[in-house]
mmCIF file of C-alpha atoms and ligand atoms in Angstrom:
data_model
loop_
_atom_site.group_PDB
_atom_site.id
_atom_site.type_symbol
_atom_site.label_atom_id
_atom_site.label_comp_id
_atom_site.label_asym_id
_atom_site.label_seq_id
_atom_site.Cartn_x
_atom_site.Cartn_y
_atom_site.Cartn_z
ATOM 1 C CA MET A 39 -7.658 -3.380 -7.493
ATOM 2 C CA ALA A 40 -5.042 -0.994 -6.115
ATOM 3 C CA LEU A 41 -1.417 -1.806 -6.923
ATOM 4 C CA LEU A 42 -0.412 -1.196 -3.294
ATOM 5 C CA GLU A 43 -2.685 -1.212 -0.304
ATOM 6 C CA LEU A 44 -1.792 -0.431 3.311
ATOM 7 C CA LYS A 45 -4.312 -1.141 6.068
ATOM 8 C CA GLY A 46 -3.651 0.130 9.571
ATOM 9 C CA VAL A 47 0.129 -0.037 9.281
ATOM 10 C CA THR A 48 1.724 0.701 12.649
ATOM 11 C CA LYS A 49 5.408 0.668 13.555
ATOM 12 C CA GLN A 50 6.368 1.118 17.170
ATOM 13 C CA PHE A 51 9.895 1.696 18.513
ATOM 14 C CA GLY A 52 9.614 1.352 22.281
ATOM 15 C CA GLY A 53 7.166 4.068 23.289
ATOM 16 C CA LEU A 54 7.364 5.849 19.931
ATOM 17 C CA MET A 55 4.732 5.334 17.227
ATOM 18 C CA ALA A 56 6.826 6.018 14.123
ATOM 19 C CA ASN A 57 3.813 5.011 11.990
ATOM 20 C CA TYR A 58 0.335 4.804 13.451
ATOM 21 C CA ASP A 59 -2.632 3.179 11.715
ATOM 22 C CA VAL A 60 -1.653 4.245 8.197
ATOM 23 C CA THR A 61 -4.236 3.266 5.585
ATOM 24 C CA LEU A 62 -3.424 4.153 2.016
ATOM 25 C CA SER A 63 -3.787 2.901 -1.569
ATOM 26 C CA VAL A 64 -1.631 3.539 -4.605
ATOM 27 C CA GLU A 65 -3.103 2.916 -8.045
ATOM 28 C CA GLU A 66 -1.154 1.602 -10.996
ATOM 29 C CA GLY A 67 0.456 4.452 -12.966
ATOM 30 C CA GLU A 68 0.264 7.089 -10.232
ATOM 31 C CA ILE A 69 3.004 9.410 -9.039
ATOM 32 C CA VAL A 70 2.328 9.920 -5.338
ATOM 33 C CA GLY A 71 4.180 12.503 -3.252
ATOM 34 C CA LEU A 72 4.736 11.688 0.411
ATOM 35 C CA ILE A 73 5.458 14.760 2.530
ATOM 36 C CA GLY A 74 5.661 15.733 6.172
ATOM 37 C CA PRO A 75 8.061 17.217 8.721
ATOM 38 C CA ASN A 76 11.331 15.521 9.675
ATOM 39 C CA GLY A 77 10.619 12.566 11.932
ATOM 40 C CA ALA A 78 7.028 12.204 10.631
ATOM 41 C CA GLY A 79 7.649 8.558 9.714
ATOM 42 C CA LYS A 80 8.103 8.741 5.928
ATOM 43 C CA THR A 81 11.255 6.616 5.760
ATOM 44 C CA THR A 82 9.827 4.208 8.332
ATOM 45 C CA LEU A 83 6.774 3.709 6.120
ATOM 46 C CA PHE A 84 9.023 2.940 3.114
ATOM 47 C CA ASN A 85 10.927 0.492 5.327
ATOM 48 C CA CYS A 86 7.707 -1.216 6.438
ATOM 49 C CA ILE A 87 6.601 -1.678 2.817
ATOM 50 C CA THR A 88 9.943 -2.759 1.372
ATOM 51 C CA GLY A 89 10.765 -5.318 4.083
ATOM 52 C CA TYR A 90 13.482 -3.440 5.979
ATOM 53 C CA TYR A 91 11.160 -3.189 8.985
ATOM 54 C CA LYS A 92 8.398 -5.545 9.980
ATOM 55 C CA PRO A 93 5.276 -3.544 10.893
ATOM 56 C CA THR A 94 4.138 -3.945 14.507
ATOM 57 C CA SER A 95 0.628 -4.393 13.126
ATOM 58 C CA GLY A 96 -1.310 -3.802 9.936
ATOM 59 C CA VAL A 97 -1.285 -5.252 6.464
ATOM 60 C CA VAL A 98 0.639 -4.464 3.259
ATOM 61 C CA ARG A 99 -0.762 -5.808 -0.031
ATOM 62 C CA PHE A 100 0.837 -5.617 -3.459
ATOM 63 C CA GLN A 101 -1.209 -6.615 -6.516
ATOM 64 C CA GLY A 102 -3.786 -8.019 -4.124
ATOM 65 C CA ARG A 103 -1.342 -10.296 -2.350
ATOM 66 C CA GLU A 104 -0.302 -9.847 1.251
ATOM 67 C CA ILE A 105 3.450 -9.119 1.538
ATOM 68 C CA THR A 106 3.564 -7.956 5.184
ATOM 69 C CA GLY A 107 6.837 -8.905 6.855
ATOM 70 C CA TRP A 108 8.451 -10.306 3.694
ATOM 71 C CA SER A 109 12.241 -9.966 3.419
ATOM 72 C CA PRO A 110 13.651 -7.094 1.312
ATOM 73 C CA ASP A 111 14.835 -9.580 -1.348
ATOM 74 C CA ARG A 112 11.460 -11.179 -1.672
ATOM 75 C CA VAL A 113 9.695 -7.798 -1.827
ATOM 76 C CA CYS A 114 12.119 -6.684 -4.546
ATOM 77 C CA LYS A 115 11.545 -9.873 -6.526
ATOM 78 C CA THR A 116 7.800 -9.273 -6.458
ATOM 79 C CA GLY A 117 8.347 -5.903 -8.173
ATOM 80 C CA ILE A 118 8.971 -3.172 -5.578
ATOM 81 C CA ALA A 119 12.270 -1.244 -5.584
ATOM 82 C CA ARG A 120 13.494 1.680 -3.512
ATOM 83 C CA THR A 121 16.323 4.136 -3.077
ATOM 84 C CA PHE A 122 17.710 5.134 0.317
ATOM 85 C CA GLN A 123 17.695 8.596 1.867
ATOM 86 C CA ILE A 124 21.352 7.986 2.777
ATOM 87 C CA VAL A 125 22.935 6.580 -0.378
ATOM 88 C CA ARG A 126 24.123 2.986 -0.169
ATOM 89 C CA VAL A 127 26.254 2.519 -3.281
ATOM 90 C CA LEU A 128 28.873 -0.225 -3.196
ATOM 91 C CA LYS A 129 31.854 2.093 -3.020
ATOM 92 C CA GLU A 130 34.604 -0.292 -4.093
ATOM 93 C CA MET A 131 32.710 -1.529 -7.126
ATOM 94 C CA THR A 132 32.437 0.207 -10.481
ATOM 95 C CA VAL A 133 29.301 1.991 -11.595
ATOM 96 C CA LEU A 134 28.515 -0.836 -14.025
ATOM 97 C CA GLU A 135 29.025 -3.509 -11.348
ATOM 98 C CA ASN A 136 26.721 -1.659 -8.942
ATOM 99 C CA VAL A 137 23.930 -1.683 -11.502
ATOM 100 C CA MET A 138 24.616 -5.320 -12.419
ATOM 101 C CA VAL A 139 23.957 -6.213 -8.764
ATOM 102 C CA GLY A 140 20.395 -5.034 -9.339
ATOM 103 C CA ALA A 141 20.115 -6.653 -12.765
ATOM 104 C CA PHE A 142 21.138 -10.092 -11.469
ATOM 105 C CA LEU A 143 17.768 -10.280 -9.711
ATOM 106 C CA ARG A 144 16.050 -11.129 -13.003
ATOM 107 C CA HIS A 145 19.058 -12.025 -15.188
ATOM 108 C CA PRO A 146 21.194 -14.746 -13.579
ATOM 109 C CA GLN A 147 23.578 -14.879 -16.572
ATOM 110 C CA ALA A 148 26.301 -12.211 -16.315
ATOM 111 C CA LYS A 149 26.066 -11.245 -19.979
ATOM 112 C CA ASP A 150 22.309 -10.630 -19.702
ATOM 113 C CA ALA A 151 22.723 -8.697 -16.450
ATOM 114 C CA ARG A 152 25.412 -6.607 -18.123
ATOM 115 C CA ARG A 153 23.178 -5.839 -21.119
ATOM 116 C CA LYS A 154 20.343 -4.775 -18.815
ATOM 117 C CA ALA A 155 22.724 -2.675 -16.684
ATOM 118 C CA LEU A 156 24.133 -0.886 -19.745
ATOM 119 C CA GLU A 157 20.620 -0.042 -20.925
ATOM 120 C CA ILE A 158 19.818 1.495 -17.515
ATOM 121 C CA LEU A 159 23.131 3.401 -17.452
ATOM 122 C CA GLU A 160 22.174 4.977 -20.799
ATOM 123 C CA PHE A 161 18.783 5.973 -19.429
ATOM 124 C CA THR A 162 20.221 7.535 -16.270
ATOM 125 C CA GLY A 163 23.047 9.321 -18.080
ATOM 126 C CA LEU A 164 25.740 7.346 -16.257
ATOM 127 C CA ALA A 165 27.048 5.414 -19.254
ATOM 128 C CA PRO A 166 30.196 7.581 -19.624
ATOM 129 C CA ARG A 167 31.101 6.711 -16.010
ATOM 130 C CA GLN A 168 30.467 2.976 -16.138
ATOM 131 C CA ASP A 169 34.073 2.019 -15.306
ATOM 132 C CA GLN A 170 34.603 4.509 -12.456
ATOM 133 C CA LEU A 171 34.586 3.361 -8.867
ATOM 134 C CA ALA A 172 31.301 4.342 -7.248
ATOM 135 C CA ARG A 173 33.094 6.048 -4.376
ATOM 136 C CA ASN A 174 34.572 8.622 -6.784
ATOM 137 C CA LEU A 175 31.189 9.879 -7.992
ATOM 138 C CA THR A 176 29.689 13.224 -6.995
ATOM 139 C CA ILE A 177 26.679 13.080 -4.680
ATOM 140 C CA ALA A 178 24.331 13.756 -7.619
ATOM 141 C CA ASN A 179 25.799 10.835 -9.554
ATOM 142 C CA LYS A 180 25.710 8.578 -6.484
ATOM 143 C CA LYS A 181 21.995 9.329 -6.263
ATOM 144 C CA ARG A 182 21.614 8.546 -9.968
ATOM 145 C CA LEU A 183 23.469 5.303 -9.389
ATOM 146 C CA GLU A 184 21.115 4.327 -6.585
ATOM 147 C CA LEU A 185 18.206 4.973 -8.883
ATOM 148 C CA ALA A 186 19.911 2.984 -11.651
ATOM 149 C CA ARG A 187 20.469 0.004 -9.366
ATOM 150 C CA ALA A 188 16.825 0.091 -8.269
ATOM 151 C CA LEU A 189 15.644 0.318 -11.895
ATOM 152 C CA ALA A 190 17.839 -2.626 -12.894
ATOM 153 C CA THR A 191 15.563 -4.840 -10.756
ATOM 154 C CA GLU A 192 12.733 -3.904 -13.188
ATOM 155 C CA PRO A 193 10.183 -2.724 -10.620
ATOM 156 C CA ARG A 194 6.449 -2.081 -11.116
ATOM 157 C CA LEU A 195 6.517 0.198 -8.062
ATOM 158 C CA LEU A 196 9.405 2.478 -7.116
ATOM 159 C CA PHE A 197 9.973 4.312 -3.830
ATOM 160 C CA LEU A 198 12.280 7.325 -3.944
ATOM 161 C CA ASP A 199 13.386 8.607 -0.531
ATOM 162 C CA GLU A 200 14.650 12.178 -0.955
ATOM 163 C CA ALA A 201 16.323 11.214 -4.217
ATOM 164 C CA MET A 202 16.607 14.896 -5.152
ATOM 165 C CA ALA A 203 17.834 16.309 -1.834
ATOM 166 C CA GLY A 204 21.195 18.046 -2.218
ATOM 167 C CA LEU A 205 20.914 18.382 -6.003
ATOM 168 C CA ASN A 206 21.351 21.748 -7.709
ATOM 169 C CA PRO A 207 18.458 23.156 -9.802
ATOM 170 C CA SER A 208 19.671 21.705 -13.090
ATOM 171 C CA GLU A 209 20.307 18.263 -11.552
ATOM 172 C CA THR A 210 16.857 18.452 -9.963
ATOM 173 C CA ASN A 211 15.325 19.197 -13.374
ATOM 174 C CA ASP A 212 17.060 16.142 -14.818
ATOM 175 C CA ALA A 213 15.718 14.021 -11.982
ATOM 176 C CA VAL A 214 12.167 15.306 -12.505
ATOM 177 C CA THR A 215 12.416 14.512 -16.224
ATOM 178 C CA MET A 216 13.584 11.015 -15.346
ATOM 179 C CA VAL A 217 10.654 10.450 -12.972
ATOM 180 C CA ARG A 218 8.227 11.542 -15.702
ATOM 181 C CA LYS A 219 9.841 9.163 -18.204
ATOM 182 C CA LEU A 220 9.631 6.271 -15.725
ATOM 183 C CA SER A 221 5.994 7.048 -15.167
ATOM 184 C CA GLU A 222 5.431 6.918 -18.949
ATOM 185 C CA GLN A 223 7.053 3.477 -18.878
ATOM 186 C CA GLN A 224 4.265 2.302 -16.537
ATOM 187 C CA ILE A 225 6.332 2.391 -13.357
ATOM 188 C CA THR A 226 4.277 3.584 -10.404
ATOM 189 C CA ILE A 227 6.200 5.997 -8.186
ATOM 190 C CA VAL A 228 5.988 7.127 -4.566
ATOM 191 C CA LEU A 229 8.445 9.878 -3.704
ATOM 192 C CA VAL A 230 9.454 11.716 -0.569
ATOM 193 C CA GLU A 231 10.655 15.240 -1.311
ATOM 194 C CA HIS A 232 10.799 18.473 0.633
ATOM 195 C CA VAL A 233 10.845 20.906 -2.273
ATOM 196 C CA MET A 234 7.224 21.806 -2.967
ATOM 197 C CA LYS A 235 8.072 23.355 -6.330
ATOM 198 C CA VAL A 236 9.217 19.874 -7.358
ATOM 199 C CA ILE A 237 6.489 17.759 -5.841
ATOM 200 C CA MET A 238 3.388 19.805 -6.582
ATOM 201 C CA PRO A 239 3.623 19.788 -10.414
ATOM 202 C CA LEU A 240 4.953 16.210 -10.507
ATOM 203 C CA ALA A 241 2.615 14.306 -8.194
ATOM 204 C CA HIS A 242 -0.918 13.263 -9.138
ATOM 205 C CA ARG A 243 -1.698 12.926 -5.460
ATOM 206 C CA VAL A 244 -0.004 13.986 -2.228
ATOM 207 C CA VAL A 245 -0.124 12.111 1.062
ATOM 208 C CA VAL A 246 0.878 13.877 4.283
ATOM 209 C CA LEU A 247 2.294 12.241 7.397
ATOM 210 C CA ASP A 248 2.619 14.017 10.723
ATOM 211 C CA SER A 249 3.852 12.302 13.920
ATOM 212 C CA GLY A 250 3.391 8.910 12.286
ATOM 213 C CA GLN A 251 -0.197 9.504 11.204
ATOM 214 C CA LEU A 252 -1.684 10.147 7.796
ATOM 215 C CA ILE A 253 -3.330 13.567 8.062
ATOM 216 C CA ALA A 254 -4.214 14.211 4.406
ATOM 217 C CA ASP A 255 -4.446 12.398 1.079
ATOM 218 C CA ASP A 256 -5.548 14.625 -1.784
ATOM 219 C CA THR A 257 -4.691 16.392 -5.042
ATOM 220 C CA PRO A 258 -1.655 18.724 -4.897
ATOM 221 C CA GLU A 259 -3.958 21.740 -5.361
ATOM 222 C CA ARG A 260 -6.129 20.853 -2.373
ATOM 223 C CA ILE A 261 -3.120 19.860 -0.237
ATOM 224 C CA ALA A 262 -1.633 23.330 -0.788
ATOM 225 C CA THR A 263 -4.715 24.924 0.820
ATOM 226 C CA ASN A 264 -5.427 22.262 3.472
ATOM 227 C CA GLU A 265 -5.366 24.056 6.850
ATOM 228 C CA ARG A 266 -4.135 21.052 8.790
ATOM 229 C CA VAL A 267 -1.287 20.461 6.350
ATOM 230 C CA ILE A 268 -0.297 24.118 6.350
ATOM 231 C CA GLU A 269 -0.193 24.040 10.119
ATOM 232 C CA ALA A 270 1.778 20.802 10.356
ATOM 233 C CA TYR A 271 4.200 21.260 7.524
ATOM 234 C CA LEU A 272 3.703 23.759 4.742
ATOM 235 C CA GLY A 273 3.118 26.705 7.059
ATOM 236 C CA GLU A 274 6.452 28.395 7.283
ATOM 237 C CA LYS A 275 7.481 27.663 3.695
ATOM 238 C CA TYR A 276 4.207 28.901 2.208
ATOM 239 C CA ARG A 277 3.746 31.929 4.410
ATOM 240 C CA ALA A 278 7.330 32.970 3.736
ATOM 241 C CA ALA A 279 6.819 32.514 -0.020
ATOM 242 C CA SER A 280 3.571 34.484 -0.126
ATOM 243 C CA ARG A 281 5.036 37.340 1.938
ATOM 244 C CA SER A 282 7.820 37.784 -0.580
ATOM 245 C CA HIS A 283 5.309 38.198 -3.494
HETATM 246 N N1 LIG B 178 15.307 1.934 13.852
HETATM 247 C C1 LIG B 178 14.744 2.865 14.627
HETATM 248 N N2 LIG B 178 14.787 2.778 15.977
HETATM 249 C C2 LIG B 178 14.219 3.713 16.759
HETATM 250 N N3 LIG B 178 13.558 4.798 16.296
HETATM 251 C C3 LIG B 178 13.490 4.937 14.966
HETATM 252 C C4 LIG B 178 14.068 3.992 14.053
HETATM 253 N N4 LIG B 178 13.823 4.417 12.773
HETATM 254 C C5 LIG B 178 13.132 5.546 12.885
HETATM 255 N N5 LIG B 178 12.925 5.876 14.191
HETATM 256 C C6 LIG B 178 12.196 7.053 14.697
HETATM 257 O O1 LIG B 178 10.937 7.079 14.051
HETATM 258 C C7 LIG B 178 10.536 8.428 13.791
HETATM 259 C C8 LIG B 178 10.267 8.591 12.323
HETATM 260 O O2 LIG B 178 11.515 8.593 11.622
HETATM 261 P P1 LIG B 178 11.612 8.587 10.040
HETATM 262 O O3 LIG B 178 10.706 7.526 9.503
HETATM 263 O O4 LIG B 178 13.039 8.502 9.691
HETATM 264 O O5 LIG B 178 11.007 10.019 9.677
HETATM 265 P P2 LIG B 178 11.108 10.870 8.331
HETATM 266 O O6 LIG B 178 11.659 9.997 7.259
HETATM 267 O O7 LIG B 178 9.698 11.314 8.069
HETATM 268 O O8 LIG B 178 11.989 12.046 8.651
HETATM 269 C C9 LIG B 178 11.660 9.313 14.304
HETATM 270 O O9 LIG B 178 11.312 9.754 15.601
HETATM 271 C C10 LIG B 178 12.854 8.373 14.338
HETATM 272 O O10 LIG B 178 13.788 8.768 15.314
HETATM 273 MG MG1 LIG B 179 13.313 10.159 6.036
#
């Protein structure tokens, strides 16, 4: 049984099909890359799975159970966490408090939530900043904090929406290392990223959206040579890169 299964997921905004008939499975333990041009519907798909949008039609199943239209809280409780493309840290709270907000989901006692939060802060490298206000963090650390808060809910499945955008090369390397470590800890990961040098070596499988529709679902190697994908998305990046070699 797939960990996550989408069948015919469609999300319509007025006349716009932001997602159209998306059918997709994610197996336990996979790292799946989700790519596609701006406006392709990647964030909308995350929102449809994690309860922020209710799909217009279609079915979302997690561990065999239908979760379509569940609230974000309920989806999170069942074991799915996500980060946001536009960071949503609680600016007036400290770093530790932000992560405790996540940890309270499974640890109602403050001392247990605090212990869990401290463990996650160690893992994400934010421990030295635990008492700072979140609003004073750099963008890279705000992104780390978002990841930390998501991890504090102890997910089985984690969605990362451009978690590495805006990071410098060394921060990106740290983030890639973190994703690999999470994968080793049996967390299944779906990530949206635009940097192919990051996604290709990291993902076991790459799924491509274009104008709301899934146009390819394959190994990174085959995606890189898929004509339709090159035309819709990779084209300019890849042609430019090969010209310069
Ligand atoms: N809440 C919304 N209301 C209306 N249109 C939306 C909404 N959210 C997303 N869209 C539209 O859906 C399309 C897909 O957007 P999005 O999922 O953000 O794409 P991506 O993340 O791939 O860049 C875009 O045309 C966007 O303007
Ligand atoms: Mg997006």
